[in-house]
PDB file of C-alpha atoms in Angstrom:
ATOM      1  CA  ASP A   1     -69.529 218.668 138.753  1.00 96.00           C
ATOM      2  CA  ILE A   2     -69.596 220.391 142.123  1.00 97.00           C
ATOM      3  CA  GLN A   3     -66.123 220.704 143.639  1.00 98.00           C
ATOM      4  CA  MET A   4     -65.734 220.369 147.383  1.00 98.00           C
ATOM      5  CA  THR A   5     -62.642 222.096 148.767  1.00 98.00           C
ATOM      6  CA  GLN A   6     -61.823 220.833 152.239  1.00 98.00           C
ATOM      7  CA  SER A   7     -59.289 222.403 154.581  1.00 97.00           C
ATOM      8  CA  PRO A   8     -56.952 221.819 156.198  1.00 97.00           C
ATOM      9  CA  SER A   9     -55.686 218.610 154.616  1.00 98.00           C
ATOM     10  CA  SER A  10     -54.032 217.679 157.911  1.00 97.00           C
ATOM     11  CA  LEU A  11     -54.194 218.943 161.440  1.00 96.00           C
ATOM     12  CA  SER A  12     -52.219 218.218 164.591  1.00 96.00           C
ATOM     13  CA  ALA A  13     -54.056 218.753 167.842  1.00 96.00           C
ATOM     14  CA  SER A  14     -54.089 217.651 171.456  1.00 95.00           C
ATOM     15  CA  VAL A  15     -56.711 215.918 173.550  1.00 95.00           C
ATOM     16  CA  GLY A  16     -59.111 218.569 174.801  1.00 96.00           C
ATOM     17  CA  ASP A  17     -58.525 220.958 171.892  1.00 96.00           C
ATOM     18  CA  ARG A  18     -61.312 222.488 169.843  1.00 97.00           C
ATOM     19  CA  VAL A  19     -60.879 221.913 166.124  1.00 97.00           C
ATOM     20  CA  THR A  20     -62.707 223.115 163.058  1.00 98.00           C
ATOM     21  CA  ILE A  21     -62.676 221.650 159.550  1.00 98.00           C
ATOM     22  CA  THR A  22     -64.099 223.548 156.593  1.00 98.00           C
ATOM     23  CA  CYS A  23     -65.641 222.516 153.282  1.00 98.00           C
ATOM     24  CA  ARG A  24     -66.423 224.962 150.516  1.00 98.00           C
ATOM     25  CA  ALA A  25     -68.676 224.025 147.614  1.00 98.00           C
ATOM     26  CA  SER A  26     -68.138 225.416 144.125  1.00 98.00           C
ATOM     27  CA  GLN A  27     -71.848 226.243 143.937  1.00 98.00           C
ATOM     28  CA  ASP A  28     -74.872 226.444 146.215  1.00 98.00           C
ATOM     29  CA  ILE A  29     -75.715 223.013 147.662  1.00 97.00           C
ATOM     30  CA  ARG A  30     -78.266 224.236 150.248  1.00 97.00           C
ATOM     31  CA  ASP A  31     -77.741 221.921 153.239  1.00 96.00           C
ATOM     32  CA  ASP A  32     -77.164 218.754 151.205  1.00 96.00           C
ATOM     33  CA  LEU A  33     -73.949 217.870 152.987  1.00 97.00           C
ATOM     34  CA  GLY A  34     -72.734 215.179 155.343  1.00 98.00           C
ATOM     35  CA  TRP A  35     -69.592 214.770 157.432  1.00 98.00           C
ATOM     36  CA  TYR A  36     -67.881 211.395 157.808  1.00 98.00           C
ATOM     37  CA  GLN A  37     -65.209 209.966 160.066  1.00 98.00           C
ATOM     38  CA  GLN A  38     -62.952 207.203 158.801  1.00 98.00           C
ATOM     39  CA  LYS A  39     -60.456 205.198 160.806  1.00 98.00           C
ATOM     40  CA  PRO A  40     -57.742 203.068 159.179  1.00 96.00           C
ATOM     41  CA  GLY A  41     -59.110 199.912 157.599  1.00 96.00           C
ATOM     42  CA  LYS A  42     -62.706 200.859 158.357  1.00 97.00           C
ATOM     43  CA  ALA A  43     -65.646 202.162 156.366  1.00 98.00           C
ATOM     44  CA  PRO A  44     -66.635 205.825 156.660  1.00 98.00           C
ATOM     45  CA  LYS A  45     -69.102 206.561 159.430  1.00 98.00           C
ATOM     46  CA  ARG A  46     -71.566 209.426 159.099  1.00 98.00           C
ATOM     47  CA  LEU A  47     -71.429 211.955 161.934  1.00 98.00           C
ATOM     48  CA  ILE A  48     -73.540 214.807 160.586  1.00 98.00           C
ATOM     49  CA  TYR A  49     -76.278 214.911 157.956  1.00 97.00           C
ATOM     50  CA  ALA A  50     -78.154 217.821 156.411  1.00 96.00           C
ATOM     51  CA  ALA A  51     -75.156 220.008 157.315  1.00 97.00           C
ATOM     52  CA  SER A  52     -76.006 220.362 161.000  1.00 98.00           C
ATOM     53  CA  SER A  53     -77.994 217.341 162.227  1.00 97.00           C
ATOM     54  CA  LEU A  54     -76.152 214.976 164.556  1.00 97.00           C
ATOM     55  CA  GLU A  55     -76.386 211.308 163.699  1.00 96.00           C
ATOM     56  CA  SER A  56     -77.939 209.174 166.429  1.00 95.00           C
ATOM     57  CA  GLY A  57     -75.312 207.857 168.834  1.00 96.00           C
ATOM     58  CA  VAL A  58     -72.642 210.382 167.830  1.00 98.00           C
ATOM     59  CA  PRO A  59     -71.227 212.345 170.785  1.00 97.00           C
ATOM     60  CA  SER A  60     -72.469 215.897 171.175  1.00 98.00           C
ATOM     61  CA  ARG A  61     -68.918 217.271 170.974  1.00 98.00           C
ATOM     62  CA  PHE A  62     -69.348 216.960 167.200  1.00 98.00           C
ATOM     63  CA  SER A  63     -71.331 219.695 165.484  1.00 98.00           C
ATOM     64  CA  GLY A  64     -71.883 220.925 161.957  1.00 98.00           C
ATOM     65  CA  SER A  65     -72.926 224.263 160.580  1.00 98.00           C
ATOM     66  CA  GLY A  66     -73.338 226.135 157.338  1.00 98.00           C
ATOM     67  CA  SER A  67     -75.452 226.209 154.225  1.00 97.00           C
ATOM     68  CA  GLY A  68     -75.056 227.235 150.628  1.00 98.00           C
ATOM     69  CA  THR A  69     -71.332 227.022 149.924  1.00 98.00           C
ATOM     70  CA  GLU A  70     -69.572 227.163 153.287  1.00 98.00           C
ATOM     71  CA  PHE A  71     -69.680 224.397 155.901  1.00 98.00           C
ATOM     72  CA  THR A  72     -67.822 223.547 159.082  1.00 98.00           C
ATOM     73  CA  LEU A  73     -67.371 220.524 161.288  1.00 98.00           C
ATOM     74  CA  THR A  74     -66.363 221.343 164.848  1.00 98.00           C
ATOM     75  CA  ILE A  75     -65.144 219.005 167.545  1.00 97.00           C
ATOM     76  CA  SER A  76     -65.470 220.903 170.790  1.00 96.00           C
ATOM     77  CA  SER A  77     -63.074 218.877 172.941  1.00 95.00           C
ATOM     78  CA  LEU A  78     -60.963 216.267 171.203  1.00 96.00           C
ATOM     79  CA  GLN A  79     -60.948 212.775 172.631  1.00 96.00           C
ATOM     80  CA  PRO A  80     -58.357 210.072 171.861  1.00 94.00           C
ATOM     81  CA  GLU A  81     -60.860 208.156 169.723  1.00 95.00           C
ATOM     82  CA  ASP A  82     -61.433 211.204 167.481  1.00 96.00           C
ATOM     83  CA  PHE A  83     -58.052 210.978 165.781  1.00 93.00           C
ATOM     84  CA  ALA A  84     -59.053 209.871 162.294  1.00 97.00           C
ATOM     85  CA  THR A  85     -59.660 211.228 158.786  1.00 98.00           C
ATOM     86  CA  TYR A  86     -62.739 213.341 158.132  1.00 98.00           C
ATOM     87  CA  TYR A  87     -64.554 213.891 154.827  1.00 98.00           C
ATOM     88  CA  CYS A  88     -67.398 216.060 153.682  1.00 98.00           C
ATOM     89  CA  LEU A  89     -69.796 214.817 150.990  1.00 98.00           C
ATOM     90  CA  GLN A  90     -72.253 216.829 148.930  1.00 98.00           C
ATOM     91  CA  HIS A  91     -75.301 215.064 147.520  1.00 96.00           C
ATOM     92  CA  ASN A  92     -77.121 218.059 146.060  1.00 95.00           C
ATOM     93  CA  SER A  93     -76.540 216.892 142.517  1.00 93.00           C
ATOM     94  CA  PHE A  94     -74.911 214.021 140.649  1.00 92.00           C
ATOM     95  CA  PRO A  95     -72.175 213.120 140.821  1.00 96.00           C
ATOM     96  CA  PRO A  96     -71.920 213.192 144.615  1.00 97.00           C
ATOM     97  CA  THR A  97     -68.516 214.599 145.479  1.00 98.00           C
ATOM     98  CA  PHE A  98     -66.263 214.318 148.508  1.00 98.00           C
ATOM     99  CA  GLY A  99     -63.826 216.743 149.994  1.00 98.00           C
ATOM    100  CA  GLN A 100     -60.180 215.675 149.855  1.00 98.00           C
ATOM    101  CA  GLY A 101     -60.163 214.690 153.513  1.00 98.00           C
ATOM    102  CA  THR A 102     -58.630 216.065 156.709  1.00 98.00           C
ATOM    103  CA  ARG A 103     -56.251 213.843 158.625  1.00 98.00           C
ATOM    104  CA  LEU A 104     -56.477 214.674 162.310  1.00 97.00           C
ATOM    105  CA  GLU A 105     -53.339 213.623 164.160  1.00 95.00           C
ATOM    106  CA  ILE A 106     -52.223 213.679 167.767  1.00 88.00           C
ATOM    107  CA  LYS A 107     -49.787 216.490 168.594  1.00 87.00           C
TER     108      LYS A 107
ATOM    109  CA  GLU B   1     -80.015 196.410 162.186  1.00 96.00           C
ATOM    110  CA  VAL B   2     -78.973 197.617 158.744  1.00 96.00           C
ATOM    111  CA  GLN B   3     -76.160 195.531 157.293  1.00 98.00           C
ATOM    112  CA  LEU B   4     -74.331 195.772 153.980  1.00 98.00           C
ATOM    113  CA  VAL B   5     -71.766 193.084 153.199  1.00 98.00           C
ATOM    114  CA  GLU B   6     -69.600 193.304 150.087  1.00 98.00           C
ATOM    115  CA  SER B   7     -67.907 190.345 148.425  1.00 98.00           C
ATOM    116  CA  GLY B   8     -66.161 189.429 145.204  1.00 98.00           C
ATOM    117  CA  GLY B   9     -62.954 191.415 145.468  1.00 97.00           C
ATOM    118  CA  GLY B  10     -59.583 189.979 144.598  1.00 97.00           C
ATOM    119  CA  LEU B  11     -56.540 190.142 142.361  1.00 98.00           C
ATOM    120  CA  VAL B  12     -57.155 190.538 138.641  1.00 98.00           C
ATOM    121  CA  GLN B  13     -54.899 191.326 135.702  1.00 98.00           C
ATOM    122  CA  PRO B  14     -55.235 194.543 133.708  1.00 98.00           C
ATOM    123  CA  GLY B  15     -57.961 194.131 131.117  1.00 98.00           C
ATOM    124  CA  GLY B  16     -59.710 191.513 133.209  1.00 98.00           C
ATOM    125  CA  SER B  17     -63.144 191.420 134.798  1.00 98.00           C
ATOM    126  CA  LEU B  18     -64.563 191.083 138.275  1.00 98.00           C
ATOM    127  CA  ARG B  19     -68.075 191.093 139.727  1.00 98.00           C
ATOM    128  CA  LEU B  20     -68.713 192.603 143.138  1.00 98.00           C
ATOM    129  CA  SER B  21     -71.799 191.953 145.210  1.00 98.00           C
ATOM    130  CA  CYS B  22     -73.347 193.649 148.218  1.00 98.00           C
ATOM    131  CA  ALA B  23     -75.796 191.696 150.378  1.00 98.00           C
ATOM    132  CA  ALA B  24     -78.278 193.916 152.188  1.00 98.00           C
ATOM    133  CA  SER B  25     -80.323 193.166 155.287  1.00 98.00           C
ATOM    134  CA  GLY B  26     -82.185 194.943 158.073  1.00 97.00           C
ATOM    135  CA  PHE B  27     -84.166 197.281 155.810  1.00 95.00           C
ATOM    136  CA  ILE B  28     -86.561 197.146 152.865  1.00 95.00           C
ATOM    137  CA  PHE B  29     -83.893 196.964 150.174  1.00 95.00           C
ATOM    138  CA  SER B  30     -86.327 197.349 147.271  1.00 95.00           C
ATOM    139  CA  THR B  31     -87.287 200.868 148.350  1.00 94.00           C
ATOM    140  CA  PHE B  32     -83.782 202.388 148.556  1.00 95.00           C
ATOM    141  CA  GLY B  33     -81.401 203.590 145.896  1.00 95.00           C
ATOM    142  CA  MET B  34     -77.858 202.260 146.261  1.00 97.00           C
ATOM    143  CA  ASN B  35     -74.345 203.447 145.492  1.00 98.00           C
ATOM    144  CA  TRP B  36     -70.837 202.134 144.994  1.00 98.00           C
ATOM    145  CA  VAL B  37     -67.967 204.240 146.330  1.00 98.00           C
ATOM    146  CA  ARG B  38     -64.271 203.380 146.089  1.00 98.00           C
ATOM    147  CA  GLN B  39     -61.053 204.370 147.814  1.00 98.00           C
ATOM    148  CA  ALA B  40     -57.646 203.816 146.267  1.00 98.00           C
ATOM    149  CA  PRO B  41     -54.865 202.896 148.724  1.00 97.00           C
ATOM    150  CA  GLY B  42     -53.936 205.938 150.793  1.00 96.00           C
ATOM    151  CA  LYS B  43     -56.331 208.167 148.847  1.00 97.00           C
ATOM    152  CA  GLY B  44     -59.729 209.792 149.339  1.00 98.00           C
ATOM    153  CA  LEU B  45     -63.241 208.618 148.587  1.00 98.00           C
ATOM    154  CA  GLU B  46     -64.617 208.539 145.040  1.00 98.00           C
ATOM    155  CA  TRP B  47     -68.231 207.895 144.102  1.00 98.00           C
ATOM    156  CA  VAL B  48     -68.529 205.261 141.366  1.00 98.00           C
ATOM    157  CA  SER B  49     -72.154 204.503 140.539  1.00 98.00           C
ATOM    158  CA  TYR B  50     -75.796 204.829 141.602  1.00 97.00           C
ATOM    159  CA  ILE B  51     -78.901 202.766 140.908  1.00 97.00           C
ATOM    160  CA  SER B  52     -82.456 203.720 141.863  1.00 95.00           C
ATOM    161  CA  SER B  53     -84.739 201.396 143.795  1.00 94.00           C
ATOM    162  CA  GLY B  54     -86.395 199.999 140.673  1.00 94.00           C
ATOM    163  CA  SER B  55     -83.272 200.175 138.467  1.00 96.00           C
ATOM    164  CA  SER B  56     -84.864 202.820 136.226  1.00 96.00           C
ATOM    165  CA  THR B  57     -82.171 205.436 136.940  1.00 96.00           C
ATOM    166  CA  ILE B  58     -78.473 204.656 136.778  1.00 97.00           C
ATOM    167  CA  TYR B  59     -75.468 206.973 136.926  1.00 97.00           C
ATOM    168  CA  TYR B  60     -71.740 206.348 136.580  1.00 98.00           C
ATOM    169  CA  ALA B  61     -68.618 208.342 137.263  1.00 98.00           C
ATOM    170  CA  ASP B  62     -66.861 209.341 134.040  1.00 97.00           C
ATOM    171  CA  SER B  63     -63.849 207.278 135.126  1.00 97.00           C
ATOM    172  CA  VAL B  64     -65.810 204.000 134.882  1.00 98.00           C
ATOM    173  CA  LYS B  65     -68.480 204.772 132.274  1.00 98.00           C
ATOM    174  CA  GLY B  66     -68.602 202.128 129.567  1.00 98.00           C
ATOM    175  CA  ARG B  67     -66.579 199.637 131.634  1.00 98.00           C
ATOM    176  CA  PHE B  68     -68.632 199.102 134.799  1.00 98.00           C
ATOM    177  CA  THR B  69     -72.274 198.036 135.049  1.00 98.00           C
ATOM    178  CA  ILE B  70     -74.358 198.393 138.192  1.00 98.00           C
ATOM    179  CA  SER B  71     -77.392 196.183 138.762  1.00 98.00           C
ATOM    180  CA  ARG B  72     -79.576 194.918 141.576  1.00 98.00           C
ATOM    181  CA  ASP B  73     -81.820 191.977 142.398  1.00 98.00           C
ATOM    182  CA  ASN B  74     -84.516 193.150 144.778  1.00 97.00           C
ATOM    183  CA  ALA B  75     -85.801 189.606 145.268  1.00 98.00           C
ATOM    184  CA  LYS B  76     -82.390 188.613 146.631  1.00 98.00           C
ATOM    185  CA  ASN B  77     -81.599 191.935 148.395  1.00 98.00           C
ATOM    186  CA  SER B  78     -78.444 192.143 146.352  1.00 98.00           C
ATOM    187  CA  LEU B  79     -76.502 194.928 144.638  1.00 98.00           C
ATOM    188  CA  ASN B  80     -73.889 194.138 141.998  1.00 98.00           C
ATOM    189  CA  LEU B  81     -71.075 195.831 140.128  1.00 98.00           C
ATOM    190  CA  GLN B  82     -69.725 194.196 137.002  1.00 98.00           C
ATOM    191  CA  MET B  83     -66.266 195.583 136.295  1.00 98.00           C
ATOM    192  CA  ASN B  84     -64.746 194.976 132.866  1.00 98.00           C
ATOM    193  CA  SER B  85     -61.591 196.214 131.157  1.00 98.00           C
ATOM    194  CA  LEU B  86     -60.005 196.807 134.537  1.00 98.00           C
ATOM    195  CA  ARG B  87     -57.068 199.184 134.827  1.00 98.00           C
ATOM    196  CA  ASP B  88     -54.343 199.664 137.412  1.00 98.00           C
ATOM    197  CA  GLU B  89     -56.127 202.808 138.592  1.00 98.00           C
ATOM    198  CA  ASP B  90     -59.233 200.799 139.494  1.00 98.00           C
ATOM    199  CA  THR B  91     -57.302 199.272 142.396  1.00 98.00           C
ATOM    200  CA  ALA B  92     -59.263 200.284 145.483  1.00 98.00           C
ATOM    201  CA  VAL B  93     -61.495 199.214 148.316  1.00 98.00           C
ATOM    202  CA  TYR B  94     -65.056 199.227 146.985  1.00 98.00           C
ATOM    203  CA  TYR B  95     -67.888 200.109 149.358  1.00 98.00           C
ATOM    204  CA  CYS B  96     -71.628 199.847 148.823  1.00 98.00           C
ATOM    205  CA  ALA B  97     -73.585 202.627 150.491  1.00 98.00           C
ATOM    206  CA  ARG B  98     -77.309 203.093 150.947  1.00 97.00           C
ATOM    207  CA  ASP B  99     -78.979 206.012 149.232  1.00 95.00           C
ATOM    208  CA  ARG B 100     -82.365 207.389 150.198  1.00 86.00           C
ATOM    209  CA  VAL B 101     -85.967 206.220 150.010  1.00 78.00           C
ATOM    210  CA  VAL B 102     -87.545 209.638 149.507  1.00 76.00           C
ATOM    211  CA  VAL B 103     -86.130 212.899 148.163  1.00 72.00           C
ATOM    212  CA  THR B 104     -86.381 214.543 151.578  1.00 73.00           C
ATOM    213  CA  ALA B 105     -84.178 211.925 153.228  1.00 81.00           C
ATOM    214  CA  THR B 106     -80.374 211.904 153.164  1.00 91.00           C
ATOM    215  CA  PRO B 107     -78.229 209.364 151.314  1.00 94.00           C
ATOM    216  CA  PHE B 108     -74.979 207.588 152.241  1.00 96.00           C
ATOM    217  CA  ASP B 109     -76.142 206.838 155.779  1.00 95.00           C
ATOM    218  CA  TYR B 110     -75.016 203.191 155.914  1.00 97.00           C
ATOM    219  CA  TRP B 111     -71.888 201.669 154.364  1.00 98.00           C
ATOM    220  CA  GLY B 112     -70.549 198.160 154.013  1.00 98.00           C
ATOM    221  CA  GLN B 113     -67.107 197.151 155.268  1.00 98.00           C
ATOM    222  CA  GLY B 114     -65.639 197.178 151.758  1.00 98.00           C
ATOM    223  CA  THR B 115     -63.979 194.670 149.453  1.00 98.00           C
ATOM    224  CA  LEU B 116     -60.495 195.121 148.008  1.00 98.00           C
ATOM    225  CA  VAL B 117     -59.936 194.976 144.262  1.00 98.00           C
ATOM    226  CA  THR B 118     -56.325 194.809 143.111  1.00 98.00           C
ATOM    227  CA  VAL B 119     -55.544 195.190 139.418  1.00 98.00           C
ATOM    228  CA  SER B 120     -52.009 194.083 138.732  1.00 96.00           C
ATOM    229  CA  SER B 121     -50.027 191.848 136.434  1.00 94.00           C
TER     230      SER B 121
END
């Protein structure tokens, strides 16, 4: 199975901050990666697909980059509604595997 | 509008069984693969099972292999998960999530709202 190592596991930041979350894959997954936002009691919502493509309707302050084994999700200027948990997901090969999650909290 | 609505969750004793369903609408269900993903309370996301559009290809996570059975009814736009021999560690919110229609597309784009399964005596 492909292991996805996500960091940090938690992050405290302020409104307006720029934050970056990283996922590392245990082997080459090309760009077969998505980023998801999850709020308490809600289903995950996809923000980024194919590593760097922004989902329709998602604010442009979210961006993704990377390919192969190293990927990043960047939020350029945090807004109050962005405080949530974020996950990466690789779908290059079965089983699909998630990162452990990053809990983004208000400082 | 794509909609996925899970049902069937509830409280069950260890060793018991439960059948989850996911009703799909707003897309041509019979052309998409489908997945089940679960999330234990306070924990991360775990993929559980996949079924191809025509049911010819099925995969399971090792943690549920031999106990869970995924199936679909394309005539009824319905995805199912039969869960037998349930264990405490199967307690989770179970989500259905759409896969892809062609290899070049990307899976896990739409998710249902989830249904809670609690395994406890």
